[in-house]
Amino acid sequence: MSFKTKGEQCSKSFVSKKWTFLLCLSCFCAGILFTNRMVAVPESNGIVRMTAGEAEKLKLISEGCDLKAKEEKRVSKDIVGEVFKTHNAIRTLDKTISNLEMELAAARAAQESLLSGSPLSEDVSRIGSSRKRKYLMVIGINTAFSSRKRRDSVRATWMPQGEKRKKLEEEKGIIVRFVIGHSATSGGILDRAIEAENKKHGDFLRLQDHVEGYLELSAKTKIYFATAVALWDADFYVKVDDDVHVNIATLGETLVRHRKKPRVYIGCMKSGPVLSQKGVRYHEPEHWKFGENGNKYFRHATGQLYAISKDLASYISINQHVLHKYANEDVSLGSWFIGLDVEHIDDRRLCCGTPPDCEWKAQAGNICVASFDWTCSGICRSAERIKEVHRRCGEDMSDESQLNVKSRLLLLRHSQAPTFAATKLLQAPSPAHVCSLFALISEHVVPGTGLYKLRNKELSDRNQR
């Protein structure tokens, strides 16, 4: 009885251990089923033992953002640098093309001279030597085919001729030329007449690429400055009409004061009304660009005479193909300088009236640079009247009268002997200068002296005349 009980207990104990094992195994399988993964030993060799190439790739991946940012900055700097270099290259190319065009124009002039049988002008044959030396100014006198009498009157008054003109160029650095283009019929009677006149006087600057016409003055002005810059290296380039009287020495004296300034635009500045009515003089076809009716132009120099520095003339030469031309050439010139850092100098001595205006100013020691009639936009009937204007308002260009009125006055003021002063006064180059000296030294003359009596006598004679 006891043995049976003990056997049953052993059997129960044996069964209990088997079920325990099965229960544990089933729990283990259930755990695998629910977690959906197998227990595996991680392979540590793949992480710890990394090759050099894999390490470099990992480093590049980690620094990818920084490398992209640096690359973008470098590319941006490279683009800006290339744009700057391209811009400079384009400017240099434009300048080179402009110079080549001017040299081509000079070569064409030489070829035409050879074909026509006329000798080469000094302007063409001396291009190389002209580029080597520096000039003070180039004066271009705007003229037309029909203005032969005007040109002759200018030659007979304020424009030196022959050896005097050469001496003016060599010693003073002043070039003076009549500026004219070609007729619509190349080689026609008008062109042949100018060639004959130039063969006689040698004082023309022919614009090879310009056809003459009143409505083409803006184009002529642009081509003139471009051609003059190519031929002569000067500080200033002047444009003047052929019906205006000019005192060359006074003009040079005026320009020298501004020699050290860059981008100078000198003249009698004005701002006239924009005329929209058709048929009137100085009509502006593009009046709508200047706003409402009744508006005025921007400030610009009057067209009878103005001067620009070399920087501005070079700017016109380089950009001549893109500079807009208005109907009036003085307006066109002023428009080309808008937006540039240009100093506008308003000098009223460049637009004096004809006698008695310029004569009174000369008597006061303020000799005019240019004289003309505003009503005629030049000297009225200039071919007949310019000699009278020159006699009464002109300066003497002889060697004995290079001192101006003010320097003579200074000499008189420092003179101790009245008779010596009177002698110097009598050596004044012209009656106008005598009168101006009298006017200037009146306050310094002591009553009762010989100079005082001489002054009164001269004034009395002048009133009788």
XYZ file of C-alpha atoms in Angstrom:
465
model
C 0.000 0.000 0.000
C 2.735 2.350 0.825
C 4.790 1.136 -2.147
C 1.950 1.906 -4.550
C 1.469 5.275 -3.142
C 5.143 6.011 -3.482
C 5.119 4.839 -7.167
C 2.197 7.043 -7.973
C 3.965 9.984 -6.429
C 7.083 9.325 -8.545
C 4.974 9.063 -11.695
C 3.236 12.293 -10.889
C 6.584 13.930 -10.199
C 8.015 12.644 -13.513
C 5.043 13.926 -15.513
C 5.189 17.238 -13.832
C 8.802 17.847 -15.001
C 7.977 17.028 -18.646
C 5.089 19.398 -18.685
C 7.299 21.999 -17.121
C 9.804 21.672 -19.970
C 7.055 21.792 -22.608
C 5.563 24.832 -20.955
C 8.893 26.614 -21.039
C 9.423 25.721 -24.688
C 5.953 26.887 -25.639
C 6.529 30.194 -23.813
C 9.754 30.631 -25.704
C 8.055 30.038 -29.054
C 5.231 32.337 -28.117
C 7.754 35.060 -27.340
C 9.360 34.641 -30.716
C 5.969 34.728 -32.395
C 4.873 37.926 -30.709
C 8.161 39.832 -31.075
C 8.537 38.740 -34.781
C 12.283 38.524 -34.664
C 14.940 36.030 -34.015
C 17.577 36.359 -31.445
C 20.892 36.666 -33.275
C 24.314 37.595 -32.156
C 25.383 40.930 -33.791
C 28.466 40.810 -35.943
C 30.695 43.441 -34.377
C 33.436 43.007 -36.949
C 31.478 45.024 -39.579
C 31.507 48.168 -37.416
C 34.765 48.007 -35.608
C 36.890 46.879 -38.525
C 35.934 49.630 -41.090
C 38.098 50.124 -44.174
C 39.739 53.479 -45.028
C 37.488 53.974 -48.071
C 34.339 53.448 -46.032
C 35.594 55.907 -43.419
C 36.233 58.537 -46.108
C 32.743 58.005 -47.538
C 31.226 58.361 -44.084
C 33.167 61.598 -43.556
C 32.059 63.033 -46.883
C 28.434 62.174 -46.096
C 28.661 63.845 -42.710
C 30.196 67.003 -44.184
C 28.035 67.089 -47.300
C 26.067 70.206 -46.389
C 29.175 72.259 -45.589
C 30.845 71.235 -48.841
C 27.787 72.208 -50.872
C 27.617 75.618 -49.190
C 31.309 76.257 -49.813
C 30.993 75.155 -53.411
C 28.055 77.496 -54.003
C 30.006 80.436 -52.576
C 33.031 79.641 -54.717
C 30.892 79.337 -57.849
C 29.167 82.654 -57.031
C 32.511 84.427 -56.659
C 33.748 82.917 -59.890
C 30.651 84.124 -61.745
C 31.035 87.704 -60.430
C 34.705 87.685 -61.385
C 33.943 86.446 -64.874
C 31.235 89.075 -65.366
C 33.660 91.808 -64.279
C 36.351 90.514 -66.621
C 33.865 90.282 -69.479
C 32.671 93.848 -68.869
C 36.246 95.163 -68.949
C 37.000 93.130 -72.040
C 33.939 94.566 -73.811
C 34.944 98.130 -72.920
C 38.472 97.529 -74.132
C 37.136 95.982 -77.322
C 34.803 98.936 -77.919
C 37.688 101.339 -77.480
C 39.869 99.320 -79.816
C 37.114 99.208 -82.431
C 36.627 102.971 -82.140
C 40.342 103.599 -82.614
C 40.431 101.261 -85.595
C 37.453 103.049 -87.135
C 39.217 106.392 -86.748
C 42.396 105.008 -88.272
C 40.319 103.558 -91.103
C 38.737 106.972 -91.679
C 42.190 108.537 -91.831
C 43.354 105.846 -94.245
C 40.310 106.478 -96.435
C 41.118 110.191 -96.456
C 44.665 109.401 -97.557
C 43.400 107.089 -100.281
C 40.907 109.660 -101.553
C 43.630 112.287 -101.604
C 45.870 110.018 -103.641
C 43.085 109.098 -106.075
C 42.088 112.723 -106.563
C 45.690 113.753 -107.143
C 45.743 116.251 -104.271
C 48.558 116.166 -101.706
C 47.999 114.520 -98.346
C 46.777 116.884 -95.669
C 48.959 117.436 -92.647
C 46.236 115.943 -90.440
C 46.532 112.581 -92.201
C 50.249 112.486 -92.916
C 51.207 113.374 -89.353
C 48.949 111.048 -87.402
C 51.876 109.231 -85.827
C 53.693 112.375 -84.709
C 50.461 114.038 -83.606
C 49.723 111.168 -81.234
C 53.133 111.613 -79.587
C 52.741 115.256 -78.617
C 50.164 116.894 -76.392
C 48.009 119.809 -77.519
C 46.066 122.337 -75.502
C 42.934 122.381 -77.623
C 41.444 121.500 -80.978
C 39.043 124.086 -82.402
C 36.624 122.701 -84.965
C 34.777 125.370 -86.959
C 31.488 123.932 -88.183
C 30.917 124.987 -91.788
C 28.888 124.035 -94.871
C 29.447 123.856 -98.621
C 27.639 127.163 -99.166
C 29.675 129.088 -96.559
C 32.767 130.010 -98.590
C 32.393 133.731 -97.825
C 32.076 133.024 -94.119
C 35.226 130.915 -94.163
C 37.163 133.632 -95.978
C 35.990 136.236 -93.450
C 37.124 134.001 -90.580
C 40.521 133.526 -92.252
C 40.822 137.286 -92.648
C 40.109 137.966 -88.954
C 40.615 135.622 -86.019
C 41.919 132.413 -87.641
C 45.708 132.543 -88.311
C 46.891 131.493 -91.742
C 49.976 129.901 -93.231
C 53.087 130.008 -91.070
C 51.216 131.749 -88.249
C 48.835 128.813 -87.981
C 51.711 126.332 -87.957
C 53.460 128.388 -85.300
C 50.265 128.427 -83.253
C 50.136 124.632 -83.422
C 53.811 124.041 -82.652
C 54.349 126.664 -79.952
C 50.920 127.025 -78.342
C 49.474 123.566 -79.015
C 46.314 124.980 -80.632
C 44.765 123.269 -83.662
C 42.195 125.176 -85.752
C 40.295 123.507 -88.602
C 37.116 123.968 -90.602
C 34.986 120.825 -90.167
C 32.933 119.480 -93.052
C 31.762 116.118 -94.346
C 30.849 115.062 -97.872
C 27.980 115.761 -100.240
C 25.263 113.248 -101.037
C 26.977 112.751 -104.393
C 30.441 111.596 -103.440
C 33.112 113.200 -105.579
C 30.653 115.710 -107.029
C 31.181 119.396 -107.713
C 30.721 120.367 -104.057
C 33.366 117.934 -102.861
C 35.766 119.035 -105.587
C 35.311 122.674 -104.578
C 36.215 121.868 -100.968
C 39.231 119.847 -102.117
C 40.468 122.796 -104.162
C 39.938 125.161 -101.229
C 41.742 122.782 -98.893
C 44.629 122.460 -101.349
C 45.018 126.236 -101.201
C 44.661 126.777 -97.442
C 45.158 123.346 -95.856
C 42.797 124.157 -92.992
C 40.014 121.542 -93.361
C 39.105 118.465 -91.334
C 37.059 116.191 -93.592
C 34.632 113.793 -91.896
C 34.738 110.732 -94.123
C 31.611 109.019 -92.790
C 29.333 112.079 -92.680
C 26.975 113.412 -95.335
C 26.270 117.118 -94.900
C 22.749 118.300 -94.074
C 21.134 120.682 -91.588
C 19.180 117.882 -89.946
C 22.413 115.917 -89.504
C 24.202 118.380 -87.205
C 23.951 116.062 -84.201
C 25.595 113.248 -86.152
C 28.236 115.669 -87.430
C 29.062 116.825 -83.915
C 29.454 113.259 -82.734
C 31.699 112.267 -85.644
C 33.757 115.453 -85.246
C 34.658 114.723 -81.631
C 35.422 111.079 -82.416
C 37.655 112.057 -85.343
C 39.434 114.846 -83.465
C 40.249 112.530 -80.542
C 41.713 110.005 -82.964
C 43.900 112.590 -84.705
C 45.090 114.799 -81.839
C 45.779 114.189 -78.167
C 44.500 117.420 -76.636
C 43.225 118.594 -73.267
C 40.104 120.202 -74.762
C 38.023 119.904 -77.916
C 36.049 122.961 -79.011
C 33.191 123.305 -81.466
C 32.311 126.748 -82.878
C 30.119 127.953 -85.732
C 31.632 129.798 -88.717
C 29.567 132.935 -88.034
C 31.006 133.527 -84.550
C 33.992 135.717 -83.669
C 36.525 134.055 -81.363
C 39.495 135.416 -79.429
C 41.776 132.384 -79.467
C 44.221 133.538 -76.779
C 41.410 134.383 -74.372
C 39.780 131.023 -75.096
C 43.037 129.243 -74.308
C 43.474 131.288 -71.152
C 39.955 130.307 -70.072
C 40.399 126.601 -70.708
C 43.782 126.406 -68.955
C 42.054 127.269 -65.674
C 40.157 123.979 -65.882
C 43.002 121.863 -67.231
C 43.382 119.685 -64.138
C 39.674 118.923 -63.833
C 38.268 115.682 -65.258
C 35.098 115.584 -67.378
C 34.555 119.315 -67.928
C 31.753 120.748 -70.078
C 32.218 124.500 -70.692
C 29.881 126.936 -72.372
C 26.992 129.334 -71.874
C 24.514 127.075 -70.148
C 20.840 127.495 -70.968
C 17.540 125.671 -70.624
C 15.244 126.766 -73.409
C 11.650 125.675 -74.018
C 10.847 122.439 -75.830
C 9.014 123.481 -78.999
C 6.373 120.972 -80.014
C 4.752 123.056 -82.779
C 5.630 121.845 -86.252
C 7.080 124.328 -88.700
C 8.766 126.565 -86.121
C 12.513 126.936 -85.845
C 14.177 124.476 -83.463
C 11.115 122.230 -83.493
C 11.631 119.140 -81.336
C 10.042 116.048 -82.938
C 10.605 114.062 -79.737
C 9.017 116.672 -77.486
C 6.929 114.012 -75.725
C 10.077 112.701 -74.059
C 10.401 115.918 -72.078
C 7.005 115.743 -70.398
C 4.073 118.094 -70.753
C 3.862 120.956 -73.237
C 5.682 124.041 -72.038
C 8.463 122.130 -70.311
C 12.103 123.121 -70.743
C 15.188 121.213 -71.789
C 17.790 120.057 -69.315
C 20.757 122.368 -68.789
C 23.111 122.405 -71.782
C 25.582 124.736 -73.507
C 24.409 126.951 -76.332
C 25.529 125.644 -79.710
C 27.513 128.647 -80.971
C 30.612 127.630 -78.978
C 31.345 125.024 -76.323
C 34.310 122.983 -75.131
C 34.645 119.550 -73.571
C 37.615 117.833 -71.947
C 39.380 114.830 -73.430
C 37.584 112.353 -71.161
C 34.207 113.403 -72.543
C 35.403 113.448 -76.144
C 36.769 109.924 -75.687
C 33.454 108.861 -74.153
C 31.631 110.118 -77.258
C 34.104 108.321 -79.518
C 33.745 104.984 -77.718
C 29.942 105.107 -77.417
C 29.067 106.969 -80.626
C 27.021 104.066 -82.016
C 24.582 104.066 -79.086
C 24.304 107.810 -78.352
C 20.862 109.155 -79.245
C 20.600 112.148 -81.582
C 17.969 114.836 -81.050
C 17.008 117.371 -83.697
C 19.174 120.103 -82.134
C 22.867 119.306 -81.802
C 23.429 121.308 -78.611
C 20.582 119.400 -76.950
C 22.079 116.122 -78.165
C 25.475 116.937 -76.672
C 23.924 117.846 -73.332
C 21.868 114.640 -73.306
C 24.988 112.498 -73.806
C 26.380 113.713 -70.475
C 23.245 113.104 -68.396
C 23.996 110.462 -65.819
C 27.752 111.061 -66.007
C 29.844 112.756 -63.350
C 30.378 115.901 -65.438
C 31.130 119.412 -64.206
C 29.054 121.983 -66.080
C 30.855 125.352 -66.212
C 28.722 128.338 -67.165
C 31.022 131.071 -68.547
C 29.158 134.022 -70.015
C 32.271 135.295 -71.804
C 31.655 132.538 -74.335
C 28.455 134.214 -75.531
C 29.012 137.982 -75.627
C 27.021 140.159 -77.972
C 28.505 142.067 -80.884
C 29.542 145.733 -80.377
C 28.876 147.635 -78.271
C 28.475 144.727 -75.795
C 31.827 143.027 -76.386
C 33.525 146.406 -76.793
C 32.353 147.645 -73.401
C 33.526 144.447 -71.771
C 36.912 144.725 -73.475
C 37.244 148.293 -72.193
C 36.599 147.009 -68.694
C 39.386 144.437 -69.096
C 37.023 141.485 -69.484
C 37.766 140.454 -73.068
C 35.141 138.150 -74.542
C 35.947 134.666 -75.768
C 33.196 134.660 -78.398
C 30.846 137.284 -79.803
C 27.664 136.872 -81.850
C 24.077 138.133 -82.162
C 21.495 136.090 -80.275
C 18.777 137.090 -82.733
C 20.669 135.428 -85.589
C 22.281 132.634 -83.520
C 25.535 134.030 -84.887
C 26.815 137.334 -86.240
C 24.109 138.718 -88.494
C 25.546 138.994 -92.023
C 28.803 137.702 -90.600
C 30.685 137.746 -93.904
C 30.296 141.556 -93.995
C 30.315 142.403 -90.273
C 32.886 140.105 -88.674
C 35.771 142.416 -89.613
C 34.142 145.261 -87.709
C 33.555 142.972 -84.719
C 37.185 141.890 -84.867
C 38.429 145.463 -85.013
C 36.412 146.580 -82.020
C 36.434 143.444 -79.862
C 39.307 141.325 -81.104
C 42.640 140.639 -79.483
C 45.957 141.100 -81.214
C 47.775 137.803 -81.724
C 51.129 139.397 -82.583
C 54.223 138.678 -80.525
C 54.291 142.216 -79.115
C 50.823 141.877 -77.585
C 50.854 138.477 -75.898
C 50.389 140.220 -72.556
C 46.712 140.711 -71.895
C 45.098 143.846 -70.568
C 45.386 142.810 -66.935
C 49.115 142.128 -67.150
C 49.653 145.540 -68.747
C 47.622 147.113 -65.976
C 49.810 145.366 -63.417
C 52.857 146.835 -65.137
C 51.359 150.321 -64.972
C 50.431 150.015 -61.320
C 54.011 149.143 -60.374
C 55.512 151.863 -62.549
C 56.875 154.843 -60.619
C 57.211 157.280 -63.508
C 53.989 158.496 -65.157
C 55.835 159.078 -68.423
C 56.992 155.448 -68.438
C 53.424 154.322 -67.822
C 52.189 156.551 -70.613
C 54.748 155.041 -72.970
C 53.548 151.516 -72.135
C 49.979 152.629 -72.596
C 50.713 153.900 -76.074
C 52.144 150.464 -76.918
C 48.774 148.819 -76.379
C 47.966 146.580 -79.366
C 44.649 148.104 -80.378
C 42.321 151.049 -79.671
C 40.037 148.731 -77.747
C 42.911 147.780 -75.460
C 43.854 151.457 -75.029
C 40.315 152.249 -73.923
C 40.220 149.279 -71.600
C 43.492 150.343 -70.011
C 42.154 153.855 -69.506
C 39.002 152.472 -67.889
C 40.909 150.154 -65.589
C 43.556 152.629 -64.360
C 41.267 155.623 -63.910
C 41.141 155.176 -60.163
C 44.934 154.942 -59.990
C 45.694 158.071 -62.056
C 46.657 161.172 -60.102
C 44.975 164.357 -61.445
C 47.398 166.778 -63.015
C 49.900 164.184 -64.190
C 50.829 163.553 -67.792
C 49.022 160.221 -67.768
C 45.860 161.918 -66.513
C 45.948 164.420 -69.371
C 46.706 161.660 -71.857
C 43.701 159.706 -70.691
C 41.368 162.696 -70.983
C 42.663 163.475 -74.465
C 42.081 159.907 -75.647
C 38.558 159.839 -74.221
C 37.793 163.184 -75.850
C 39.061 161.998 -79.241
C 37.064 158.813 -78.917
C 33.856 160.741 -78.170
C 34.424 162.924 -81.228
C 34.844 159.826 -83.408
